[in-house]
Structure formats: C-alpha cells, structure tokens
Amino acid sequence: MSVESFEVTKQQAKKEKDNPLTDFQETLKDAITVMNLPQQVYEFLKKPMRFLEVSIPIRMDNGKTEIFQGFRAQHNDASGPTKGGIRFHPDVTPEEVKALAGWMSLKCGITDLPYGGAKGGIICDPRKMSFDELERLSRGYVRAVSQLVGPTKDIPAPDMYTNSQIMAWMLDEYDQIREFDNPGFITGKPIALGGSKGRETATSKGVLYTLQMVCQLKKKPLKDMRVIIQGFGNVGSYLASYLYDLGVKVIGVADELGGLYDEKGLDIPYLIDNRDSFGIVSNLFHHSISNLELLEKECDVLIPAAISGVINKQNANRINCKFVVEAANGPTTKEALKILDEREILVVPDILANSGGVIVSYFEWCQNNQGYYWTEETVDERLKEKITASFINVYKTSQKYRVNMKLAAYIEGIQKLAEASRLRGWLKY
Ligand code: GLU
C-alpha cells in the first residue's frame, strides 16, 4: 500500500511538473514583472546559456555495452563560473536539468556566491548498478563533458544519488585528462582529496539554520515545534538527528517506501542505527503509513526533503502545518504554493532553505584555491552567517514587494544575475 501511494504522489508530481522548466519560467516572469525589469531580462534568463547532451557508452559487468544519456546545463556565467550538482536518476529529463540549473543561478545570487548556476544529470538507476559500473559511468561522463567544465569554468558537485566517491572518480578522470592536479574542479569530494570539513552535513545544517530563523521571526521556540520530515536520505536523516539532539520532537519521517509517525516523537538515533543501506526505515515499524498520509498529518513544520512536486494541487488543501521548509529542490508546485499562500502557510523556498550545500561547496573551492584548509567550526560559523544573512534579505524583500518568500527569493537572485549580465553588456537597459 505504501509503495503504491508513493507512486501516486510521484505520478501527480510528474503530471503537474511534466515540465519543471515551465514552473521556473513562470515564476521568473512573475518576479521580473514585480521588479519592473524589461522583457529582455526574462528572454535571456528563461533558458540556460549552454546545454550539452551526451551519449556515454559503458561496458557493463555482463560484457555488454550500454549507452547512457547525460546532460549538462550552464544557466548563466555572468557572475563567475557556473556551479551545480550532477544527478543520477532514471527520471532525469533535459527540462528538469535546465530548470535545476536556473534554480542554481538564483541560489548563488541569493547567497552572494561568485558563481552562476549549472546542473548535470545521467539517466540511470544507480541502485541497479555495480560499484564498477558506476565508476565507469562517472568517468565516462567527465570524458564526455570535459571541454565544457573546469575549476574556473563550471564546477560540478553531488546531487540526487551521487556522493563523494563519485566525485572522487570524476576528479581523478579530469586530472588524468588535464595531466595536472585540479582539486577545485569538483566539490563534495572526500576530505582526503581536498574536500571540505562539514560539506556532507552542509545542506541539512542550512535547513536547520533557516528553520531557526523562521522560529525567531514568528517568536516561537524551536524546541516547541513538532516536525515532519519527508525523506530520510543524506539531508533528511542528518536534519532529523540535529533536531532530535536539540530536543525538538520529530513526529514523522518518510522514506521511499512509506512513513513512520508517532505523535510522542520518534526515536531518531534508533532509526539511524537500524536503517538499511538505502536509508529505508519504514519497515522498522509494524504500522507504517504511506508517504501521502504522512504529508497530511498535523504538525508545526513540514520539511519535504526528497523529490520534487510532492506538495501539489491534489493535496495542498490537506497539508496541515504552519510552516513548510523546502529542503528538496522544487517540492511544492506553483499551483500548490498558491493554495498554501491563501491558507497563510509560510513556505521557505528551496533556493534559500537548501542553499547550505552550495555555500559549503564554495568554501571547499576557496580552500582548494588557497591550499589552506579550515576547521569544521570555521566552516559552520561562516555557513550560518551566510545563510542567515540571505534569509534576512529574502524576508525584507518579501516585505518590501509584499510577495511570498518564493517570489522574494527569485527577486534577490535575479537582481544579481541581471546586474552582472548588464555590466558585461549582455543586456542593455
Ligand atoms: N546539488 C546541490 C544543490 O542542488 C549542491 C550543488 C553544489 O554544491 O554545487 O544545491
């Protein structure tokens, strides 16, 4: 039952976000209209400046060759090299990658990083591939896009279903092609290869800091919040354990197969110790519920930390929380956001709430460029400072223009992108 209903959520998400690029473009247009910028700004920013589609032939363990499709979108490089993760997922589409690259540009603008946005993807199911096949695919991707990427050109990082080991293979392949050491080519690397302390936990820490800002703003103590987290992967599980350690009740978590709910608060350390290698925990209870049910349970804070489009027009009216903090990319559809706005549920947008990952990626790149490595405390302090300042700016912008935080975040991001593009002479206004 739970697997099926997750499928229903995914199907609805797919239906509404058939083309996530449309979602990105429509919100971009709304923001540009509010900002009173000329139409040419929209025409320029609505699509990536470059998009590469590649075929990657890979020898599989059974001796046969399979051709994988890969993509890399570079949205805008006016503010600096482009930056963004690479996802390995069976449902990756060119439109999704283009939208995600645009969101990365906005993320870097909001957090004032000297980058534009990019995103990559390969259509594959890493859970059905061996370690060796994954290594060959990671290396094959780098060979296919090597002309387009580089430490001062376009810097990849992990995303959905990619991790530090995959970054290590990609780095090694790039170094072999270039014939010298390039630690700043990719971020999210293992620490032994020049990765940054605190990168693995950065996205979840960033979500925590934004949640702390929401509590400060609404004058509600964090420890009184009852939280539901949908997704128990890298972001969801670290976040759950930070909240648990702070004495916050995490009353629900969900993985891909179902959800766990206990209004007295879940025993997060137990779930972390007993999850399987794919992060599945919903089989640990006799009475697990479905993903859909969990999303609609009453709570103070709902944190979607898995796939896009899970809050959509089908369930937005039944979402039963005070705040939504978007840890995943694009978890709330445009139509759903309108409903949540009408119901006065505050939504902290993805491009702000999950920017901790790219912020610490930037710190990693700075450390690689300096050849000088920071302590975890320094990384943490600077992350908190940057994301808190970004939250305040987005909030002030939302007050100034009387718009929701999503639109305010777009406005903040567009401001920097448009100015850099105008100064370079790419836009005339
Ligand atoms: N993939 C992450 C994101 O969507 C991190 C990107 C990066 O570190 O460059 O923000």
Short mmCIF file of C-alpha atoms and ligand atoms in Angstrom, two decimals:
data_model
loop_
_atom_site.label_atom_id
_atom_site.label_comp_id
_atom_site.label_asym_id
_atom_site.label_seq_id
_atom_site.Cartn_x
_atom_site.Cartn_y
_atom_site.Cartn_z
CA MET A 1 0.00 0.00 0.00
CA SER A 2 2.68 2.46 0.95
CA VAL A 3 4.74 1.84 -2.17
CA GLU A 4 1.67 2.36 -4.32
CA SER A 5 0.71 5.61 -2.70
CA PHE A 6 4.24 6.92 -3.09
CA GLU A 7 3.82 6.07 -6.76
CA VAL A 8 0.57 8.09 -6.76
CA THR A 9 2.44 11.06 -5.22
CA LYS A 10 5.16 10.69 -7.83
CA GLN A 11 2.67 10.41 -10.68
CA GLN A 12 0.80 13.52 -9.55
CA ALA A 13 4.10 15.32 -9.13
CA LYS A 14 5.06 14.26 -12.64
CA LYS A 15 1.72 15.35 -14.07
CA GLU A 16 1.91 18.82 -12.56
CA LYS A 17 5.62 19.20 -13.16
CA ASP A 18 5.68 17.47 -16.52
CA ASN A 19 7.91 20.30 -17.46
CA PRO A 20 9.61 21.84 -14.39
CA LEU A 21 11.12 24.37 -16.74
CA THR A 22 7.65 25.89 -17.15
CA ASP A 23 7.40 26.27 -13.39
CA PHE A 24 10.81 28.01 -13.29
CA GLN A 25 9.97 30.24 -16.25
CA GLU A 26 6.54 31.28 -14.98
CA THR A 27 7.87 32.27 -11.56
CA LEU A 28 10.81 34.03 -13.22
CA LYS A 29 8.36 36.04 -15.31
CA ASP A 30 6.25 36.93 -12.25
CA ALA A 31 9.36 38.17 -10.41
CA ILE A 32 10.65 40.20 -13.37
CA THR A 33 7.23 41.83 -13.69
CA VAL A 34 7.20 42.78 -9.99
CA MET A 35 10.74 44.17 -10.38
CA ASN A 36 9.65 46.19 -13.39
CA LEU A 37 12.59 44.94 -15.48
CA PRO A 38 12.36 44.82 -19.28
CA GLN A 39 11.14 41.72 -21.10
CA GLN A 40 14.68 41.06 -22.49
CA VAL A 41 15.80 40.08 -18.97
CA TYR A 42 13.19 37.34 -18.99
CA GLU A 43 14.04 36.26 -22.53
CA PHE A 44 17.71 35.94 -21.54
CA LEU A 45 17.27 34.16 -18.20
CA LYS A 46 14.46 31.78 -19.11
CA LYS A 47 16.86 29.27 -20.71
CA PRO A 48 20.44 28.13 -19.99
CA MET A 49 23.17 29.85 -21.99
CA ARG A 50 24.58 26.43 -22.89
CA PHE A 51 23.18 22.92 -22.88
CA LEU A 52 25.05 19.76 -23.75
CA GLU A 53 23.52 16.34 -24.34
CA VAL A 54 25.90 13.39 -24.50
CA SER A 55 25.78 9.65 -25.15
CA ILE A 56 28.08 7.65 -22.91
CA PRO A 57 28.87 4.06 -23.95
CA ILE A 58 29.66 1.97 -20.86
CA ARG A 59 30.83 -1.62 -20.66
CA MET A 60 28.59 -3.40 -18.17
CA ASP A 61 29.73 -6.25 -15.90
CA ASN A 62 27.99 -8.76 -18.16
CA GLY A 63 30.30 -7.79 -21.03
CA LYS A 64 27.63 -5.89 -23.00
CA THR A 65 27.81 -2.18 -23.79
CA GLU A 66 25.02 0.16 -22.76
CA ILE A 67 24.59 3.72 -23.97
CA PHE A 68 23.63 6.20 -21.25
CA GLN A 69 22.21 9.67 -21.90
CA GLY A 70 23.78 12.53 -19.97
CA PHE A 71 23.21 16.29 -19.78
CA ARG A 72 24.91 19.43 -18.54
CA ALA A 73 23.15 22.79 -18.47
CA GLN A 74 25.01 26.04 -17.76
CA HIS A 75 22.43 28.64 -16.99
CA ASN A 76 24.39 31.89 -16.73
CA ASP A 77 28.07 32.65 -16.20
CA ALA A 78 27.96 36.44 -15.84
CA SER A 79 28.87 36.39 -12.11
CA GLY A 80 31.58 33.74 -12.38
CA PRO A 81 31.99 30.08 -13.32
CA THR A 82 28.82 28.01 -13.25
CA LYS A 83 28.19 25.65 -10.34
CA GLY A 84 25.86 22.77 -9.62
CA GLY A 85 25.46 19.09 -8.95
CA ILE A 86 25.12 16.03 -11.15
CA ARG A 87 22.19 13.69 -10.50
CA PHE A 88 21.99 10.01 -11.39
CA HIS A 89 18.32 9.14 -11.70
CA PRO A 90 16.06 7.14 -14.03
CA ASP A 91 13.62 10.08 -14.40
CA VAL A 92 16.12 12.83 -15.29
CA THR A 93 14.96 14.91 -18.27
CA PRO A 94 16.59 17.78 -20.20
CA GLU A 95 13.82 20.13 -18.99
CA GLU A 96 14.42 19.19 -15.37
CA VAL A 97 18.17 19.75 -15.71
CA LYS A 98 17.59 23.15 -17.35
CA ALA A 99 15.20 24.20 -14.58
CA LEU A 100 17.57 22.98 -11.87
CA ALA A 101 20.43 24.95 -13.49
CA GLY A 102 18.27 28.08 -13.39
CA TRP A 103 17.47 27.46 -9.72
CA MET A 104 21.22 27.09 -9.04
CA SER A 105 21.82 30.53 -10.61
CA LEU A 106 19.19 32.02 -8.32
CA LYS A 107 20.62 30.15 -5.30
CA CYS A 108 24.09 31.56 -5.97
CA GLY A 109 22.60 35.05 -6.43
CA ILE A 110 20.62 34.92 -3.16
CA THR A 111 23.64 33.71 -1.16
CA ASP A 112 26.01 36.11 -2.93
CA LEU A 113 28.40 33.46 -4.26
CA PRO A 114 30.67 34.37 -7.23
CA TYR A 115 29.01 31.78 -9.45
CA GLY A 116 26.22 31.25 -11.93
CA GLY A 117 24.16 28.06 -11.95
CA ALA A 118 24.59 24.72 -13.68
CA LYS A 119 23.24 21.20 -13.33
CA GLY A 120 24.01 17.83 -14.81
CA GLY A 121 22.28 14.52 -14.96
CA ILE A 122 22.53 10.99 -16.28
CA ILE A 123 19.51 8.79 -16.94
CA CYS A 124 20.37 5.67 -14.96
CA ASP A 125 19.34 3.75 -11.87
CA PRO A 126 22.41 3.64 -9.61
CA ARG A 127 20.69 1.20 -7.28
CA LYS A 128 20.69 -1.39 -10.04
CA MET A 129 24.35 -0.88 -10.97
CA SER A 130 27.51 -2.35 -9.52
CA PHE A 131 30.27 -0.25 -7.97
CA ASP A 132 32.49 -0.85 -11.01
CA GLU A 133 29.74 0.12 -13.46
CA LEU A 134 29.14 3.32 -11.51
CA GLU A 135 32.83 4.14 -11.64
CA ARG A 136 32.94 3.64 -15.42
CA LEU A 137 29.82 5.77 -15.86
CA SER A 138 31.18 8.59 -13.68
CA ARG A 139 34.46 8.62 -15.61
CA GLY A 140 32.64 8.36 -18.96
CA TYR A 141 30.51 11.41 -18.10
CA VAL A 142 33.60 13.51 -17.32
CA ARG A 143 35.24 12.46 -20.61
CA ALA A 144 32.06 13.45 -22.46
CA VAL A 145 31.74 16.93 -20.91
CA SER A 146 35.43 17.68 -20.21
CA GLN A 147 35.66 20.54 -22.75
CA LEU A 148 32.84 22.38 -21.04
CA VAL A 149 33.83 22.08 -17.37
CA GLY A 150 36.78 23.14 -15.19
CA PRO A 151 37.70 24.94 -11.94
CA THR A 152 37.18 28.40 -13.46
CA LYS A 153 34.53 27.35 -15.97
CA ASP A 154 31.91 25.03 -14.50
CA ILE A 155 32.30 23.19 -11.19
CA PRO A 156 30.20 20.05 -10.57
CA ALA A 157 29.13 18.61 -7.20
CA PRO A 158 26.91 15.83 -5.81
CA ASP A 159 23.14 15.84 -6.25
CA MET A 160 20.42 13.18 -6.12
CA TYR A 161 22.01 9.68 -5.86
CA THR A 162 25.58 10.89 -6.30
CA ASN A 163 28.11 11.09 -3.47
CA SER A 164 31.72 11.86 -2.53
CA GLN A 165 33.02 8.59 -4.05
CA ILE A 166 31.50 9.53 -7.41
CA MET A 167 33.09 12.99 -7.10
CA ALA A 168 36.46 11.28 -6.40
CA TRP A 169 36.26 9.22 -9.63
CA MET A 170 35.22 12.28 -11.60
CA LEU A 171 38.10 14.31 -10.16
CA ASP A 172 40.59 11.58 -10.99
CA GLU A 173 39.32 11.32 -14.57
CA TYR A 174 39.55 15.10 -15.02
CA ASP A 175 43.10 15.22 -13.57
CA GLN A 176 44.16 12.45 -15.96
CA ILE A 177 42.74 14.30 -18.96
CA ARG A 178 44.35 17.61 -17.97
CA GLU A 179 47.58 15.97 -16.70
CA PHE A 180 47.77 18.08 -13.54
CA ASP A 181 46.10 18.35 -10.15
CA ASN A 182 42.78 20.25 -10.17
CA PRO A 183 41.14 19.93 -6.74
CA GLY A 184 38.89 22.93 -7.48
CA PHE A 185 37.32 21.17 -10.48
CA ILE A 186 34.65 19.49 -8.35
CA THR A 187 33.23 19.90 -4.83
CA GLY A 188 31.72 17.44 -2.39
CA LYS A 189 34.93 15.37 -2.66
CA PRO A 190 36.22 13.14 0.12
CA ILE A 191 38.31 15.11 2.66
CA ALA A 192 41.41 13.08 1.70
CA LEU A 193 41.18 14.52 -1.84
CA GLY A 194 40.68 18.15 -0.82
CA GLY A 195 37.05 18.05 0.30
CA SER A 196 35.85 20.42 2.99
CA LYS A 197 35.02 19.50 6.54
CA GLY A 198 31.30 19.99 7.03
CA ARG A 199 30.32 19.58 3.34
CA GLU A 200 28.41 16.35 3.89
CA THR A 201 26.16 17.87 6.55
CA ALA A 202 26.00 21.35 4.98
CA THR A 203 22.57 21.15 3.36
CA SER A 204 20.88 19.82 6.50
CA LYS A 205 22.64 22.39 8.71
CA GLY A 206 21.49 25.12 6.32
CA VAL A 207 17.89 23.88 6.58
CA LEU A 208 18.22 23.89 10.38
CA TYR A 209 19.52 27.48 10.39
CA THR A 210 16.65 28.65 8.18
CA LEU A 211 14.19 26.91 10.47
CA GLN A 212 15.77 28.71 13.43
CA MET A 213 15.24 31.99 11.56
CA VAL A 214 11.57 31.15 10.97
CA CYS A 215 11.15 30.48 14.71
CA GLN A 216 12.86 33.77 15.56
CA LEU A 217 10.66 35.62 13.10
CA LYS A 218 7.45 34.05 14.37
CA LYS A 219 8.58 34.24 18.01
CA LYS A 220 8.14 30.50 18.53
CA PRO A 221 10.79 28.49 20.42
CA LEU A 222 12.31 25.83 18.18
CA LYS A 223 12.01 23.18 20.88
CA ASP A 224 8.20 23.56 20.86
CA MET A 225 8.00 22.69 17.16
CA ARG A 226 6.69 19.28 16.09
CA VAL A 227 8.38 18.42 12.83
CA ILE A 228 7.66 16.00 9.97
CA ILE A 229 10.45 15.24 7.50
CA GLN A 230 9.62 13.57 4.20
CA GLY A 231 12.83 11.89 3.01
CA PHE A 232 15.42 10.07 5.09
CA GLY A 233 18.44 10.33 2.82
CA ASN A 234 21.51 12.47 3.41
CA VAL A 235 19.59 15.69 4.15
CA GLY A 236 16.58 14.24 6.00
CA SER A 237 18.48 11.92 8.31
CA TYR A 238 21.12 14.47 9.41
CA LEU A 239 18.42 17.06 9.91
CA ALA A 240 16.32 14.65 12.00
CA SER A 241 19.27 13.88 14.24
CA TYR A 242 20.21 17.58 14.73
CA LEU A 243 16.60 18.36 15.67
CA TYR A 244 16.45 15.35 17.99
CA ASP A 245 19.67 16.46 19.73
CA LEU A 246 18.18 19.93 20.22
CA GLY A 247 15.17 18.37 21.96
CA VAL A 248 12.77 19.00 19.05
CA LYS A 249 10.07 16.38 18.52
CA VAL A 250 10.38 14.78 15.09
CA ILE A 251 6.94 13.17 14.90
CA GLY A 252 7.17 11.80 11.37
CA VAL A 253 9.72 10.68 8.81
CA ALA A 254 9.26 9.02 5.43
CA ASP A 255 11.49 7.14 3.06
CA GLU A 256 10.73 5.99 -0.45
CA LEU A 257 8.54 3.09 0.73
CA GLY A 258 6.41 4.71 3.41
CA GLY A 259 6.23 6.83 6.52
CA LEU A 260 6.60 6.48 10.28
CA TYR A 261 4.55 8.57 12.63
CA ASP A 262 4.48 8.90 16.39
CA GLU A 263 2.98 11.99 17.99
CA LYS A 264 5.16 11.48 21.07
CA GLY A 265 8.26 11.87 18.88
CA LEU A 266 10.30 9.25 17.03
CA ASP A 267 13.49 7.72 18.37
CA ILE A 268 15.76 9.13 15.65
CA PRO A 269 19.07 7.53 16.82
CA TYR A 270 17.33 4.14 16.71
CA LEU A 271 16.12 4.78 13.14
CA ILE A 272 19.57 5.92 12.01
CA ASP A 273 21.25 2.89 13.56
CA ASN A 274 18.78 0.48 12.00
CA ARG A 275 18.17 1.89 8.50
CA ASP A 276 19.34 -0.23 5.60
CA SER A 277 21.99 0.81 3.09
CA PHE A 278 19.36 2.68 1.00
CA GLY A 279 18.18 4.63 4.07
CA ILE A 280 14.94 2.63 4.35
CA VAL A 281 13.41 2.83 7.84
CA SER A 282 9.67 2.49 7.24
CA ASN A 283 9.93 -1.31 7.52
CA LEU A 284 11.11 -0.97 11.14
CA PHE A 285 7.54 -0.39 12.44
CA HIS A 286 4.66 -2.82 12.22
CA HIS A 287 2.29 0.05 11.44
CA SER A 288 3.95 2.24 8.90
CA ILE A 289 1.79 4.68 6.94
CA SER A 290 2.05 5.93 3.39
CA ASN A 291 4.01 8.92 2.19
CA LEU A 292 0.76 10.66 1.28
CA GLU A 293 -0.73 10.15 4.72
CA LEU A 294 2.39 11.44 6.43
CA LEU A 295 2.43 14.65 4.37
CA GLU A 296 -1.08 15.42 5.55
CA LYS A 297 -0.55 14.74 9.28
CA GLU A 298 -0.91 17.66 11.65
CA CYS A 299 2.43 19.24 12.65
CA ASP A 300 4.08 22.64 13.06
CA VAL A 301 6.78 22.27 10.43
CA LEU A 302 6.67 20.11 7.32
CA ILE A 303 10.04 19.55 5.63
CA PRO A 304 9.87 17.87 2.20
CA ALA A 305 13.43 16.56 1.75
CA ALA A 306 13.08 14.07 -1.11
CA ILE A 307 11.73 14.53 -4.63
CA SER A 308 10.06 17.41 -6.43
CA GLY A 309 6.33 18.08 -6.73
CA VAL A 310 5.16 16.15 -3.64
CA ILE A 311 3.02 19.08 -2.48
CA ASN A 312 0.72 19.59 -5.42
CA LYS A 313 -2.78 20.81 -6.15
CA GLN A 314 -4.23 17.43 -5.11
CA ASN A 315 -3.03 17.59 -1.52
CA ALA A 316 -2.23 21.29 -0.87
CA ASN A 317 -5.62 21.82 0.75
CA ARG A 318 -5.00 19.00 3.20
CA ILE A 319 -1.46 19.97 4.26
CA ASN A 320 -1.82 20.53 7.99
CA CYS A 321 1.14 22.58 9.21
CA LYS A 322 2.13 26.17 9.99
CA PHE A 323 5.37 26.27 8.01
CA VAL A 324 6.87 24.39 5.10
CA VAL A 325 10.66 24.46 4.77
CA GLU A 326 11.65 23.15 1.34
CA ALA A 327 14.80 21.03 1.73
CA ALA A 328 14.35 19.26 -1.64
CA ASN A 329 14.52 21.11 -4.96
CA GLY A 330 11.04 22.04 -6.20
CA PRO A 331 8.88 20.02 -3.74
CA THR A 332 5.91 22.44 -3.96
CA THR A 333 4.29 23.03 -7.34
CA LYS A 334 3.36 26.56 -8.37
CA GLU A 335 -0.35 25.78 -8.07
CA ALA A 336 0.13 24.25 -4.62
CA LEU A 337 2.08 27.29 -3.43
CA LYS A 338 -0.87 29.50 -4.36
CA ILE A 339 -3.15 27.35 -2.21
CA LEU A 340 -0.70 27.37 0.72
CA ASP A 341 -0.40 31.17 0.42
CA GLU A 342 -4.19 31.52 0.61
CA ARG A 343 -4.15 29.30 3.69
CA GLU A 344 -1.40 31.52 5.19
CA ILE A 345 1.08 28.68 5.50
CA LEU A 346 4.57 30.17 5.28
CA VAL A 347 6.77 28.40 2.73
CA VAL A 348 10.55 28.90 2.96
CA PRO A 349 11.68 28.32 -0.64
CA ASP A 350 14.16 25.64 -1.71
CA ILE A 351 16.55 28.09 -3.37
CA LEU A 352 17.08 29.64 0.06
CA ALA A 353 16.48 26.75 2.50
CA ASN A 354 18.70 24.17 0.78
CA SER A 355 21.49 26.54 -0.24
CA GLY A 356 23.77 25.25 2.57
CA GLY A 357 25.18 22.64 0.17
CA VAL A 358 26.39 25.07 -2.46
CA ILE A 359 27.56 27.56 0.19
CA VAL A 360 29.94 24.97 1.67
CA SER A 361 30.87 23.85 -1.86
CA TYR A 362 32.01 27.43 -2.39
CA PHE A 363 34.03 27.24 0.85
CA GLU A 364 35.56 23.99 -0.42
CA TRP A 365 36.56 25.66 -3.70
CA CYS A 366 38.05 28.64 -1.80
CA GLN A 367 40.09 26.22 0.35
CA ASN A 368 41.28 24.38 -2.79
CA ASN A 369 42.30 27.67 -4.40
CA GLN A 370 44.13 28.77 -1.24
CA GLY A 371 45.62 25.37 -0.46
CA TYR A 372 44.69 26.17 3.14
CA TYR A 373 42.07 24.12 4.96
CA TRP A 374 39.61 25.34 7.56
CA THR A 375 38.34 23.74 10.77
CA GLU A 376 34.81 22.40 10.91
CA GLU A 377 33.92 25.19 13.37
CA THR A 378 35.04 27.85 10.87
CA VAL A 379 33.02 26.24 8.06
CA ASP A 380 29.97 26.03 10.30
CA GLU A 381 30.23 29.58 11.57
CA ARG A 382 30.58 31.00 8.05
CA LEU A 383 27.73 28.86 6.74
CA LYS A 384 25.42 30.09 9.49
CA GLU A 385 26.45 33.69 8.89
CA LYS A 386 25.84 33.47 5.13
CA ILE A 387 22.52 31.63 5.18
CA THR A 388 21.15 33.79 7.99
CA ALA A 389 22.06 36.97 6.10
CA SER A 390 20.42 35.55 2.96
CA PHE A 391 17.27 34.68 4.90
CA ILE A 392 17.03 38.23 6.26
CA ASN A 393 17.49 39.73 2.78
CA VAL A 394 14.82 37.50 1.26
CA TYR A 395 12.44 38.22 4.11
CA LYS A 396 12.98 42.00 3.79
CA THR A 397 12.41 41.76 0.03
CA SER A 398 9.17 39.88 0.62
CA GLN A 399 8.02 42.71 2.92
CA LYS A 400 9.14 45.42 0.51
CA TYR A 401 7.35 43.98 -2.51
CA ARG A 402 4.51 42.36 -0.50
CA VAL A 403 5.14 38.98 -2.10
CA ASN A 404 5.69 35.47 -0.74
CA MET A 405 9.21 34.27 0.10
CA LYS A 406 9.48 32.22 -3.11
CA LEU A 407 8.97 35.28 -5.29
CA ALA A 408 11.20 37.34 -2.99
CA ALA A 409 13.97 34.75 -3.35
CA TYR A 410 13.62 34.91 -7.15
CA ILE A 411 13.82 38.73 -6.98
CA GLU A 412 17.01 38.59 -4.90
CA GLY A 413 18.59 36.03 -7.26
CA ILE A 414 17.55 37.86 -10.44
CA GLN A 415 18.91 41.17 -9.16
CA LYS A 416 22.48 39.88 -9.12
CA LEU A 417 22.19 37.88 -12.36
CA ALA A 418 20.65 40.76 -14.27
CA GLU A 419 23.16 43.30 -12.96
CA ALA A 420 26.18 41.14 -13.81
CA SER A 421 24.75 40.45 -17.28
CA ARG A 422 24.02 44.15 -17.85
CA LEU A 423 27.52 45.21 -16.72
CA ARG A 424 29.04 42.76 -19.18
CA GLY A 425 26.96 44.31 -21.95
CA TRP A 426 24.84 41.19 -22.46
CA LEU A 427 21.69 43.06 -21.52
CA LYS A 428 21.02 46.67 -22.37
CA TYR A 429 18.58 48.54 -20.13
N1 GLU B 1 23.34 19.69 -5.67
C1 GLU B 1 23.32 20.68 -4.62
C2 GLU B 1 22.24 21.71 -4.88
O1 GLU B 1 21.27 21.43 -5.54
C3 GLU B 1 24.70 21.25 -4.35
C4 GLU B 1 25.34 21.94 -5.50
C5 GLU B 1 26.80 22.33 -5.27
O2 GLU B 1 27.29 22.07 -4.19
O3 GLU B 1 27.38 22.88 -6.18
O4 GLU B 1 22.28 22.78 -4.35
#
